[in-house]
Amino acid sequence: MNSTVSAPAKIILLGEHAVVYGQPSLAIPFSTLRSYARIIPSESIVGLEIVAADLGNPELVVNKFSPRLDHPLTRAAWVLLDFLDCDPPNVKIVLHSDIPIASGMGSGAAITTCLFRALLYVLNKSINDDQLNSLVYEVEKIHHGTPSGVDNTVIVFEKPIYFVRGEPIEKLEFKRSFTLLVGNTGIEASTKVAVSDVRKLYDSDKLSTEDRLIKIGQLVQAGRKSLEDGNLSSLGRIMVENHQLLRDLTVSSDALDALVNAAIKSGALGAKLSGGGRGGNMIALVSDECIVPVKNALYEAGATHVFQTVVGH
Ligand code: PMV
């Protein structure tokens, strides 16, 4: 029983920021970037040993006698163990993640998801994905206060979702798969600051800000239709319009604009910033022929990393 389980990253395709004001958004799994949990059985281990060296954490031991609240991973493990009414199993779980931390790609939810999958496997328990999703959401709440629930849902189901705050999350099926590139600016930016700057804009100029937020919501609905119809050129145009509106909301940056422009110039069907903005990531929708030129153009325009994935199959 030396097994590995995993969970993907997530990315916002359309609708960030406007989603805070009740507009819809679309988020998708980014399956080529993942977190992993390797299960290593051992006769000599008493309790659950979690090793997460490349997450900057020391080795943790969870047993009946260890404090419950001393580490986020320990707290996460207890959320599942309490739900199952089980003691920590005698096993070592080694966590590893390729997902950039604090970059809006859902690394926290992905790590919790694979830790839970590993524990369920070891304990020989099965729960359905709805239950798993609720439990991962419990952990997200411990770490993030009042998260929207987008990250855990996309990651647990590994499916695209359509999301409106306060409404049930809808899972989507797309007619055609498509390739996305994620270009990382290498610039750390606070989503919290960007969200609060949009709020200031909203308070100082409600009319035109609201107009932009509503337009973003309409683009999300049009984008959903394009995806359901398999119309990628239309989706690309929608992404570009969405980026322009995010620029108007002041959440783009020179670095993000440079990457978006480079992607479009080198043949991407569409491109936009993704997530909180100001730094972090942008995404480009690419047909097979332009994957290489767009990747090269992104690096030339300053991307520190470019990740590629296929969405929708
Ligand atoms: O950077 P991410 O993927 O965590 O996304 C932030 C999305 C915002 O709409 C800007 C904020 C939010 O809470 O929805």
mmCIF file of C-alpha atoms and ligand atoms in Angstrom:
data_model
loop_
_atom_site.group_PDB
_atom_site.id
_atom_site.type_symbol
_atom_site.label_atom_id
_atom_site.label_comp_id
_atom_site.label_asym_id
_atom_site.label_seq_id
_atom_site.Cartn_x
_atom_site.Cartn_y
_atom_site.Cartn_z
ATOM 1 C CA MET A 1 0.000 0.000 0.000
ATOM 2 C CA ASN A 2 2.530 2.615 -1.126
ATOM 3 C CA SER A 3 0.171 4.884 -3.059
ATOM 4 C CA THR A 4 -0.120 8.468 -4.196
ATOM 5 C CA VAL A 5 -3.274 10.553 -4.528
ATOM 6 C CA SER A 6 -3.493 14.055 -5.964
ATOM 7 C CA ALA A 7 -5.658 17.133 -6.553
ATOM 8 C CA PRO A 8 -5.423 19.887 -9.186
ATOM 9 C CA ALA A 9 -4.925 23.676 -9.043
ATOM 10 C CA LYS A 10 -7.739 26.040 -10.007
ATOM 11 C CA ILE A 11 -7.901 29.211 -12.042
ATOM 12 C CA ILE A 12 -10.576 31.864 -12.601
ATOM 13 C CA LEU A 13 -11.519 31.945 -16.276
ATOM 14 C CA LEU A 14 -13.918 34.904 -16.211
ATOM 15 C CA GLY A 15 -15.631 37.189 -13.712
ATOM 16 C CA GLU A 16 -13.153 37.940 -10.895
ATOM 17 C CA HIS A 17 -13.867 41.048 -8.838
ATOM 18 C CA ALA A 18 -17.406 41.405 -10.259
ATOM 19 C CA VAL A 19 -18.212 38.155 -8.413
ATOM 20 C CA VAL A 20 -17.743 40.049 -5.134
ATOM 21 C CA TYR A 21 -20.741 42.228 -6.170
ATOM 22 C CA GLY A 22 -23.055 39.317 -6.958
ATOM 23 C CA GLN A 23 -22.128 38.808 -10.607
ATOM 24 C CA PRO A 24 -21.386 35.277 -11.877
ATOM 25 C CA SER A 25 -17.889 33.884 -12.421
ATOM 26 C CA LEU A 26 -16.386 30.840 -14.133
ATOM 27 C CA ALA A 27 -13.573 28.847 -12.564
ATOM 28 C CA ILE A 28 -11.809 25.804 -13.945
ATOM 29 C CA PRO A 29 -9.429 23.077 -12.772
ATOM 30 C CA PHE A 30 -5.828 23.464 -13.898
ATOM 31 C CA SER A 31 -5.008 19.786 -13.987
ATOM 32 C CA THR A 32 -1.337 19.859 -14.916
ATOM 33 C CA LEU A 33 -0.389 21.639 -11.691
ATOM 34 C CA ARG A 34 -1.192 19.415 -8.717
ATOM 35 C CA SER A 35 -0.690 18.653 -5.059
ATOM 36 C CA TYR A 36 0.236 15.079 -4.112
ATOM 37 C CA ALA A 37 -0.018 12.912 -1.005
ATOM 38 C CA ARG A 38 2.153 9.783 -0.851
ATOM 39 C CA ILE A 39 1.116 7.125 1.641
ATOM 40 C CA ILE A 40 3.975 5.261 3.314
ATOM 41 C CA PRO A 41 2.936 2.457 5.672
ATOM 42 C CA SER A 42 5.264 1.590 8.515
ATOM 43 C CA GLU A 43 5.053 -0.753 11.495
ATOM 44 C CA SER A 44 7.128 1.622 13.607
ATOM 45 C CA ILE A 45 4.973 4.754 13.303
ATOM 46 C CA VAL A 46 2.560 5.462 16.156
ATOM 47 C CA GLY A 47 -0.034 7.912 14.924
ATOM 48 C CA LEU A 48 -0.246 9.886 11.720
ATOM 49 C CA GLU A 49 2.992 11.457 10.561
ATOM 50 C CA ILE A 50 2.542 14.257 8.012
ATOM 51 C CA VAL A 51 5.642 15.356 6.156
ATOM 52 C CA ALA A 52 5.387 18.517 4.093
ATOM 53 C CA ALA A 53 8.982 19.611 3.707
ATOM 54 C CA ASP A 54 8.566 21.526 0.469
ATOM 55 C CA LEU A 55 5.589 23.412 1.901
ATOM 56 C CA GLY A 56 7.971 24.906 4.431
ATOM 57 C CA ASN A 57 6.674 22.744 7.257
ATOM 58 C CA PRO A 58 8.431 20.449 9.661
ATOM 59 C CA GLU A 59 7.306 16.878 10.236
ATOM 60 C CA LEU A 60 4.069 16.702 12.182
ATOM 61 C CA VAL A 61 2.704 13.884 14.256
ATOM 62 C CA VAL A 62 -1.014 13.557 14.869
ATOM 63 C CA ASN A 63 -2.077 11.123 17.557
ATOM 64 C CA LYS A 64 -4.614 10.965 20.357
ATOM 65 C CA PHE A 65 -2.259 12.841 22.680
ATOM 66 C CA SER A 66 -0.970 15.614 20.387
ATOM 67 C CA PRO A 67 -2.558 19.068 20.593
ATOM 68 C CA ARG A 68 -5.259 19.568 17.980
ATOM 69 C CA LEU A 69 -4.724 23.172 17.064
ATOM 70 C CA ASP A 70 -0.988 23.536 16.670
ATOM 71 C CA HIS A 71 -0.707 23.481 12.885
ATOM 72 C CA PRO A 72 -3.034 24.044 9.882
ATOM 73 C CA LEU A 73 -2.366 20.514 8.569
ATOM 74 C CA THR A 74 -3.018 18.976 11.987
ATOM 75 C CA ARG A 75 -6.269 20.903 12.262
ATOM 76 C CA ALA A 76 -7.216 19.786 8.768
ATOM 77 C CA ALA A 77 -6.545 16.126 9.602
ATOM 78 C CA TRP A 78 -8.774 16.356 12.684
ATOM 79 C CA VAL A 79 -11.665 17.785 10.631
ATOM 80 C CA LEU A 80 -11.798 14.519 8.697
ATOM 81 C CA LEU A 81 -10.941 12.211 11.616
ATOM 82 C CA ASP A 82 -13.676 13.756 13.767
ATOM 83 C CA PHE A 83 -16.174 13.435 10.922
ATOM 84 C CA LEU A 84 -15.295 9.752 10.532
ATOM 85 C CA ASP A 85 -15.035 9.275 14.305
ATOM 86 C CA CYS A 86 -11.640 7.618 13.794
ATOM 87 C CA ASP A 87 -8.315 7.756 15.603
ATOM 88 C CA PRO A 88 -5.294 8.853 13.565
ATOM 89 C CA PRO A 89 -4.006 5.828 11.621
ATOM 90 C CA ASN A 90 -0.399 4.643 11.986
ATOM 91 C CA VAL A 91 0.971 5.860 8.690
ATOM 92 C CA LYS A 92 3.233 8.446 7.118
ATOM 93 C CA ILE A 93 1.741 10.838 4.534
ATOM 94 C CA VAL A 94 4.198 12.882 2.493
ATOM 95 C CA LEU A 95 2.667 16.002 0.953
ATOM 96 C CA HIS A 96 4.183 17.714 -2.049
ATOM 97 C CA SER A 97 2.751 20.511 -4.189
ATOM 98 C CA ASP A 98 3.680 21.922 -7.593
ATOM 99 C CA ILE A 99 1.037 24.640 -7.222
ATOM 100 C CA PRO A 100 2.524 28.063 -6.493
ATOM 101 C CA ILE A 101 1.505 29.067 -2.956
ATOM 102 C CA ALA A 102 -0.599 32.219 -2.393
ATOM 103 C CA SER A 103 -1.005 32.784 -6.123
ATOM 104 C CA GLY A 104 -4.771 32.424 -6.437
ATOM 105 C CA MET A 105 -4.458 28.858 -7.726
ATOM 106 C CA GLY A 106 -6.044 27.133 -4.748
ATOM 107 C CA SER A 107 -2.943 25.444 -3.319
ATOM 108 C CA GLY A 108 -4.487 25.255 0.187
ATOM 109 C CA ALA A 109 -7.660 23.495 -0.963
ATOM 110 C CA ALA A 110 -5.642 21.138 -3.179
ATOM 111 C CA ILE A 111 -3.347 20.113 -0.322
ATOM 112 C CA THR A 112 -6.297 19.521 2.028
ATOM 113 C CA THR A 113 -8.101 17.498 -0.659
ATOM 114 C CA CYS A 114 -5.212 15.129 -1.200
ATOM 115 C CA LEU A 115 -4.482 14.808 2.521
ATOM 116 C CA PHE A 116 -8.142 13.756 2.974
ATOM 117 C CA ARG A 117 -8.014 11.358 0.014
ATOM 118 C CA ALA A 118 -4.905 9.736 1.475
ATOM 119 C CA LEU A 119 -6.500 9.379 4.931
ATOM 120 C CA LEU A 120 -9.695 7.915 3.498
ATOM 121 C CA TYR A 121 -7.628 5.369 1.575
ATOM 122 C CA VAL A 122 -5.592 4.365 4.615
ATOM 123 C CA LEU A 123 -8.664 4.125 6.849
ATOM 124 C CA ASN A 124 -10.517 2.190 4.145
ATOM 125 C CA LYS A 125 -13.434 4.629 4.352
ATOM 126 C CA SER A 126 -15.342 6.086 1.450
ATOM 127 C CA ILE A 127 -17.360 9.279 1.348
ATOM 128 C CA ASN A 128 -18.846 10.871 -1.754
ATOM 129 C CA ASP A 129 -17.375 13.982 -3.396
ATOM 130 C CA ASP A 130 -20.149 16.207 -2.001
ATOM 131 C CA GLN A 131 -19.163 15.175 1.528
ATOM 132 C CA LEU A 132 -15.461 15.554 0.739
ATOM 133 C CA ASN A 133 -16.151 19.008 -0.698
ATOM 134 C CA SER A 134 -17.996 20.092 2.478
ATOM 135 C CA LEU A 135 -15.142 18.876 4.666
ATOM 136 C CA VAL A 136 -12.480 20.650 2.576
ATOM 137 C CA TYR A 137 -14.660 23.773 2.768
ATOM 138 C CA GLU A 138 -14.645 23.471 6.592
ATOM 139 C CA VAL A 139 -10.839 23.619 6.472
ATOM 140 C CA GLU A 140 -10.920 26.552 4.022
ATOM 141 C CA LYS A 141 -13.102 28.399 6.546
ATOM 142 C CA ILE A 142 -10.559 27.790 9.313
ATOM 143 C CA HIS A 143 -7.840 29.371 7.168
ATOM 144 C CA HIS A 144 -9.686 32.034 5.160
ATOM 145 C CA GLY A 145 -12.668 33.149 7.251
ATOM 146 C CA THR A 146 -15.498 33.305 4.716
ATOM 147 C CA PRO A 147 -14.221 31.824 1.459
ATOM 148 C CA SER A 148 -16.615 31.632 -1.464
ATOM 149 C CA GLY A 149 -16.292 27.856 -1.829
ATOM 150 C CA VAL A 150 -15.069 28.104 -5.419
ATOM 151 C CA ASP A 151 -11.603 26.676 -4.774
ATOM 152 C CA ASN A 152 -12.704 23.531 -2.943
ATOM 153 C CA THR A 153 -15.527 22.802 -5.420
ATOM 154 C CA VAL A 154 -13.398 23.115 -8.571
ATOM 155 C CA ILE A 155 -10.593 21.133 -6.961
ATOM 156 C CA VAL A 156 -12.570 18.258 -5.394
ATOM 157 C CA PHE A 157 -14.744 17.648 -8.480
ATOM 158 C CA GLU A 158 -11.996 18.647 -10.932
ATOM 159 C CA LYS A 159 -14.728 20.223 -13.036
ATOM 160 C CA PRO A 160 -15.359 23.731 -14.347
ATOM 161 C CA ILE A 161 -17.961 25.627 -12.322
ATOM 162 C CA TYR A 162 -20.315 28.562 -12.705
ATOM 163 C CA PHE A 163 -20.565 30.454 -9.487
ATOM 164 C CA VAL A 164 -22.772 33.220 -8.099
ATOM 165 C CA ARG A 165 -22.218 34.253 -4.492
ATOM 166 C CA GLY A 166 -24.854 32.832 -2.168
ATOM 167 C CA GLU A 167 -26.291 30.504 -4.819
ATOM 168 C CA PRO A 168 -25.651 26.784 -5.308
ATOM 169 C CA ILE A 169 -22.514 26.165 -7.388
ATOM 170 C CA GLU A 170 -23.192 24.692 -10.852
ATOM 171 C CA LYS A 171 -20.797 22.197 -12.417
ATOM 172 C CA LEU A 172 -20.362 22.641 -16.155
ATOM 173 C CA GLU A 173 -19.687 20.328 -19.083
ATOM 174 C CA PHE A 174 -17.975 21.812 -22.130
ATOM 175 C CA LYS A 175 -18.570 20.713 -25.685
ATOM 176 C CA ARG A 176 -14.900 21.050 -26.668
ATOM 177 C CA SER A 177 -11.710 20.883 -24.707
ATOM 178 C CA PHE A 178 -9.329 23.807 -24.991
ATOM 179 C CA THR A 179 -5.743 24.677 -24.098
ATOM 180 C CA LEU A 180 -4.863 27.415 -21.657
ATOM 181 C CA LEU A 181 -1.508 28.882 -20.808
ATOM 182 C CA VAL A 182 -0.980 30.567 -17.466
ATOM 183 C CA GLY A 183 1.693 33.260 -17.468
ATOM 184 C CA ASN A 184 3.042 34.207 -14.063
ATOM 185 C CA THR A 185 4.303 37.783 -13.692
ATOM 186 C CA GLY A 186 6.504 36.759 -10.764
ATOM 187 C CA ILE A 187 5.008 39.727 -8.912
ATOM 188 C CA GLU A 188 3.289 39.072 -5.606
ATOM 189 C CA ALA A 189 0.193 41.197 -5.188
ATOM 190 C CA SER A 190 -2.437 41.246 -2.486
ATOM 191 C CA THR A 191 -5.921 40.224 -3.641
ATOM 192 C CA LYS A 192 -7.245 41.916 -0.512
ATOM 193 C CA VAL A 193 -5.781 45.296 -1.539
ATOM 194 C CA ALA A 194 -7.061 44.960 -5.109
ATOM 195 C CA VAL A 195 -10.548 44.044 -3.853
ATOM 196 C CA SER A 196 -10.545 46.986 -1.467
ATOM 197 C CA ASP A 197 -9.387 49.388 -4.224
ATOM 198 C CA VAL A 198 -12.291 48.274 -6.410
ATOM 199 C CA ARG A 199 -14.565 48.948 -3.430
ATOM 200 C CA LYS A 200 -13.162 52.487 -3.154
ATOM 201 C CA LEU A 201 -13.789 52.995 -6.855
ATOM 202 C CA TYR A 202 -17.323 51.694 -6.396
ATOM 203 C CA ASP A 203 -17.936 54.067 -3.489
ATOM 204 C CA SER A 204 -16.501 57.097 -5.295
ATOM 205 C CA ASP A 205 -18.002 56.454 -8.739
ATOM 206 C CA LYS A 206 -20.855 54.028 -8.269
ATOM 207 C CA LEU A 207 -22.546 54.535 -11.609
ATOM 208 C CA SER A 208 -19.729 53.711 -13.971
ATOM 209 C CA THR A 209 -18.194 51.076 -11.679
ATOM 210 C CA GLU A 210 -21.510 49.265 -11.409
ATOM 211 C CA ASP A 211 -21.887 49.471 -15.157
ATOM 212 C CA ARG A 212 -18.503 47.750 -15.596
ATOM 213 C CA LEU A 213 -19.326 45.058 -13.040
ATOM 214 C CA ILE A 214 -22.626 44.310 -14.761
ATOM 215 C CA LYS A 215 -20.854 44.128 -18.138
ATOM 216 C CA ILE A 216 -18.406 41.610 -16.673
ATOM 217 C CA GLY A 217 -21.360 39.530 -15.450
ATOM 218 C CA GLN A 218 -22.842 39.611 -18.964
ATOM 219 C CA LEU A 219 -19.501 38.497 -20.405
ATOM 220 C CA VAL A 220 -19.424 35.557 -17.999
ATOM 221 C CA GLN A 221 -22.850 34.443 -19.177
ATOM 222 C CA ALA A 222 -21.812 34.854 -22.812
ATOM 223 C CA GLY A 223 -18.574 32.966 -22.043
ATOM 224 C CA ARG A 224 -20.514 30.101 -20.527
ATOM 225 C CA LYS A 225 -22.610 29.879 -23.686
ATOM 226 C CA SER A 226 -19.494 29.961 -25.906
ATOM 227 C CA LEU A 227 -18.037 27.096 -23.892
ATOM 228 C CA GLU A 228 -21.237 25.090 -24.011
ATOM 229 C CA ASP A 229 -21.411 25.660 -27.799
ATOM 230 C CA GLY A 230 -17.709 24.909 -28.257
ATOM 231 C CA ASN A 231 -17.109 28.370 -29.769
ATOM 232 C CA LEU A 232 -13.539 29.157 -28.758
ATOM 233 C CA SER A 233 -13.062 32.286 -30.910
ATOM 234 C CA SER A 234 -16.027 33.859 -29.175
ATOM 235 C CA LEU A 235 -14.615 32.844 -25.767
ATOM 236 C CA GLY A 236 -11.298 34.458 -26.720
ATOM 237 C CA ARG A 237 -12.981 37.781 -27.604
ATOM 238 C CA ILE A 238 -14.894 37.670 -24.331
ATOM 239 C CA MET A 239 -11.654 37.176 -22.385
ATOM 240 C CA VAL A 240 -10.129 40.250 -24.047
ATOM 241 C CA GLU A 241 -13.208 42.366 -23.230
ATOM 242 C CA ASN A 242 -13.148 41.080 -19.655
ATOM 243 C CA HIS A 243 -9.490 42.098 -19.351
ATOM 244 C CA GLN A 244 -10.270 45.596 -20.606
ATOM 245 C CA LEU A 245 -12.994 45.997 -17.975
ATOM 246 C CA LEU A 246 -10.620 44.750 -15.264
ATOM 247 C CA ARG A 247 -8.109 47.369 -16.448
ATOM 248 C CA ASP A 248 -10.821 50.004 -16.107
ATOM 249 C CA LEU A 249 -11.343 48.748 -12.547
ATOM 250 C CA THR A 250 -7.579 49.432 -11.984
ATOM 251 C CA VAL A 251 -6.669 45.835 -11.166
ATOM 252 C CA SER A 252 -4.361 45.187 -14.099
ATOM 253 C CA SER A 253 -0.724 46.346 -14.185
ATOM 254 C CA ASP A 254 1.967 47.070 -16.780
ATOM 255 C CA ALA A 255 3.358 43.577 -16.277
ATOM 256 C CA LEU A 256 -0.032 41.905 -16.771
ATOM 257 C CA ASP A 257 -0.890 44.114 -19.774
ATOM 258 C CA ALA A 258 2.479 43.302 -21.345
ATOM 259 C CA LEU A 259 1.793 39.556 -21.061
ATOM 260 C CA VAL A 260 -1.786 39.865 -22.315
ATOM 261 C CA ASN A 261 -0.673 41.964 -25.318
ATOM 262 C CA ALA A 262 2.198 39.614 -26.106
ATOM 263 C CA ALA A 263 -0.169 36.629 -26.056
ATOM 264 C CA ILE A 264 -2.660 38.292 -28.401
ATOM 265 C CA LYS A 265 0.055 39.512 -30.793
ATOM 266 C CA SER A 266 1.526 36.040 -31.053
ATOM 267 C CA GLY A 267 -1.783 34.443 -31.969
ATOM 268 C CA ALA A 268 -3.727 33.631 -28.773
ATOM 269 C CA LEU A 269 -7.502 33.554 -29.265
ATOM 270 C CA GLY A 270 -7.875 35.588 -26.079
ATOM 271 C CA ALA A 271 -6.041 36.569 -22.923
ATOM 272 C CA LYS A 272 -6.759 38.270 -19.615
ATOM 273 C CA LEU A 273 -5.519 38.617 -16.091
ATOM 274 C CA SER A 274 -6.803 35.939 -13.735
ATOM 275 C CA GLY A 275 -7.560 36.274 -10.018
ATOM 276 C CA GLY A 276 -6.921 39.322 -7.877
ATOM 277 C CA GLY A 277 -4.729 41.104 -10.452
ATOM 278 C CA ARG A 278 -1.991 43.774 -10.151
ATOM 279 C CA GLY A 279 0.525 40.881 -10.265
ATOM 280 C CA GLY A 280 0.042 37.125 -10.086
ATOM 281 C CA ASN A 281 -1.216 35.377 -13.194
ATOM 282 C CA MET A 282 -2.704 35.950 -16.608
ATOM 283 C CA ILE A 283 -4.243 33.305 -18.862
ATOM 284 C CA ALA A 284 -4.178 32.862 -22.627
ATOM 285 C CA LEU A 285 -6.531 30.707 -24.716
ATOM 286 C CA VAL A 286 -4.491 29.043 -27.445
ATOM 287 C CA SER A 287 -5.103 26.831 -30.445
ATOM 288 C CA ASP A 288 -2.598 24.005 -30.990
ATOM 289 C CA GLU A 289 -0.635 25.925 -33.654
ATOM 290 C CA CYS A 290 0.065 28.903 -31.444
ATOM 291 C CA ILE A 291 1.004 27.172 -28.173
ATOM 292 C CA VAL A 292 4.749 27.482 -28.813
ATOM 293 C CA PRO A 293 4.791 31.058 -30.216
ATOM 294 C CA VAL A 294 2.556 32.302 -27.387
ATOM 295 C CA LYS A 295 4.663 30.552 -24.745
ATOM 296 C CA ASN A 296 7.827 32.108 -26.178
ATOM 297 C CA ALA A 297 6.193 35.527 -26.421
ATOM 298 C CA LEU A 298 5.088 35.317 -22.776
ATOM 299 C CA TYR A 299 8.617 34.549 -21.612
ATOM 300 C CA GLU A 300 9.988 37.360 -23.789
ATOM 301 C CA ALA A 301 7.437 39.763 -22.310
ATOM 302 C CA GLY A 302 8.596 38.955 -18.772
ATOM 303 C CA ALA A 303 6.717 35.854 -17.547
ATOM 304 C CA THR A 304 8.686 34.010 -14.892
ATOM 305 C CA HIS A 305 6.752 30.770 -15.471
ATOM 306 C CA VAL A 306 4.349 29.581 -18.119
ATOM 307 C CA PHE A 307 2.127 26.600 -17.314
ATOM 308 C CA GLN A 308 -0.004 24.752 -19.865
ATOM 309 C CA THR A 309 -3.138 22.679 -19.438
ATOM 310 C CA VAL A 310 -6.066 21.238 -21.362
ATOM 311 C CA VAL A 311 -9.489 22.028 -19.887
ATOM 312 C CA GLY A 312 -12.723 20.167 -20.435
ATOM 313 C CA HIS A 313 -11.963 16.515 -20.870
HETATM 314 O O1 PMV B 1 -6.764 35.356 -6.768
HETATM 315 P P1 PMV B 1 -7.895 34.400 -6.502
HETATM 316 O O2 PMV B 1 -7.974 33.256 -7.470
HETATM 317 O O3 PMV B 1 -7.981 34.001 -5.071
HETATM 318 O O4 PMV B 1 -9.191 35.187 -6.866
HETATM 319 C C1 PMV B 1 -9.617 36.383 -6.314
HETATM 320 C C2 PMV B 1 -10.946 36.636 -6.936
HETATM 321 C C3 PMV B 1 -11.599 37.957 -6.543
HETATM 322 O O5 PMV B 1 -12.806 37.994 -7.271
HETATM 323 C C4 PMV B 1 -10.747 39.135 -6.945
HETATM 324 C C5 PMV B 1 -11.878 38.019 -5.062
HETATM 325 C C6 PMV B 1 -12.950 37.078 -4.557
HETATM 326 O O6 PMV B 1 -13.024 36.901 -3.325
HETATM 327 O O7 PMV B 1 -13.736 36.546 -5.331
#
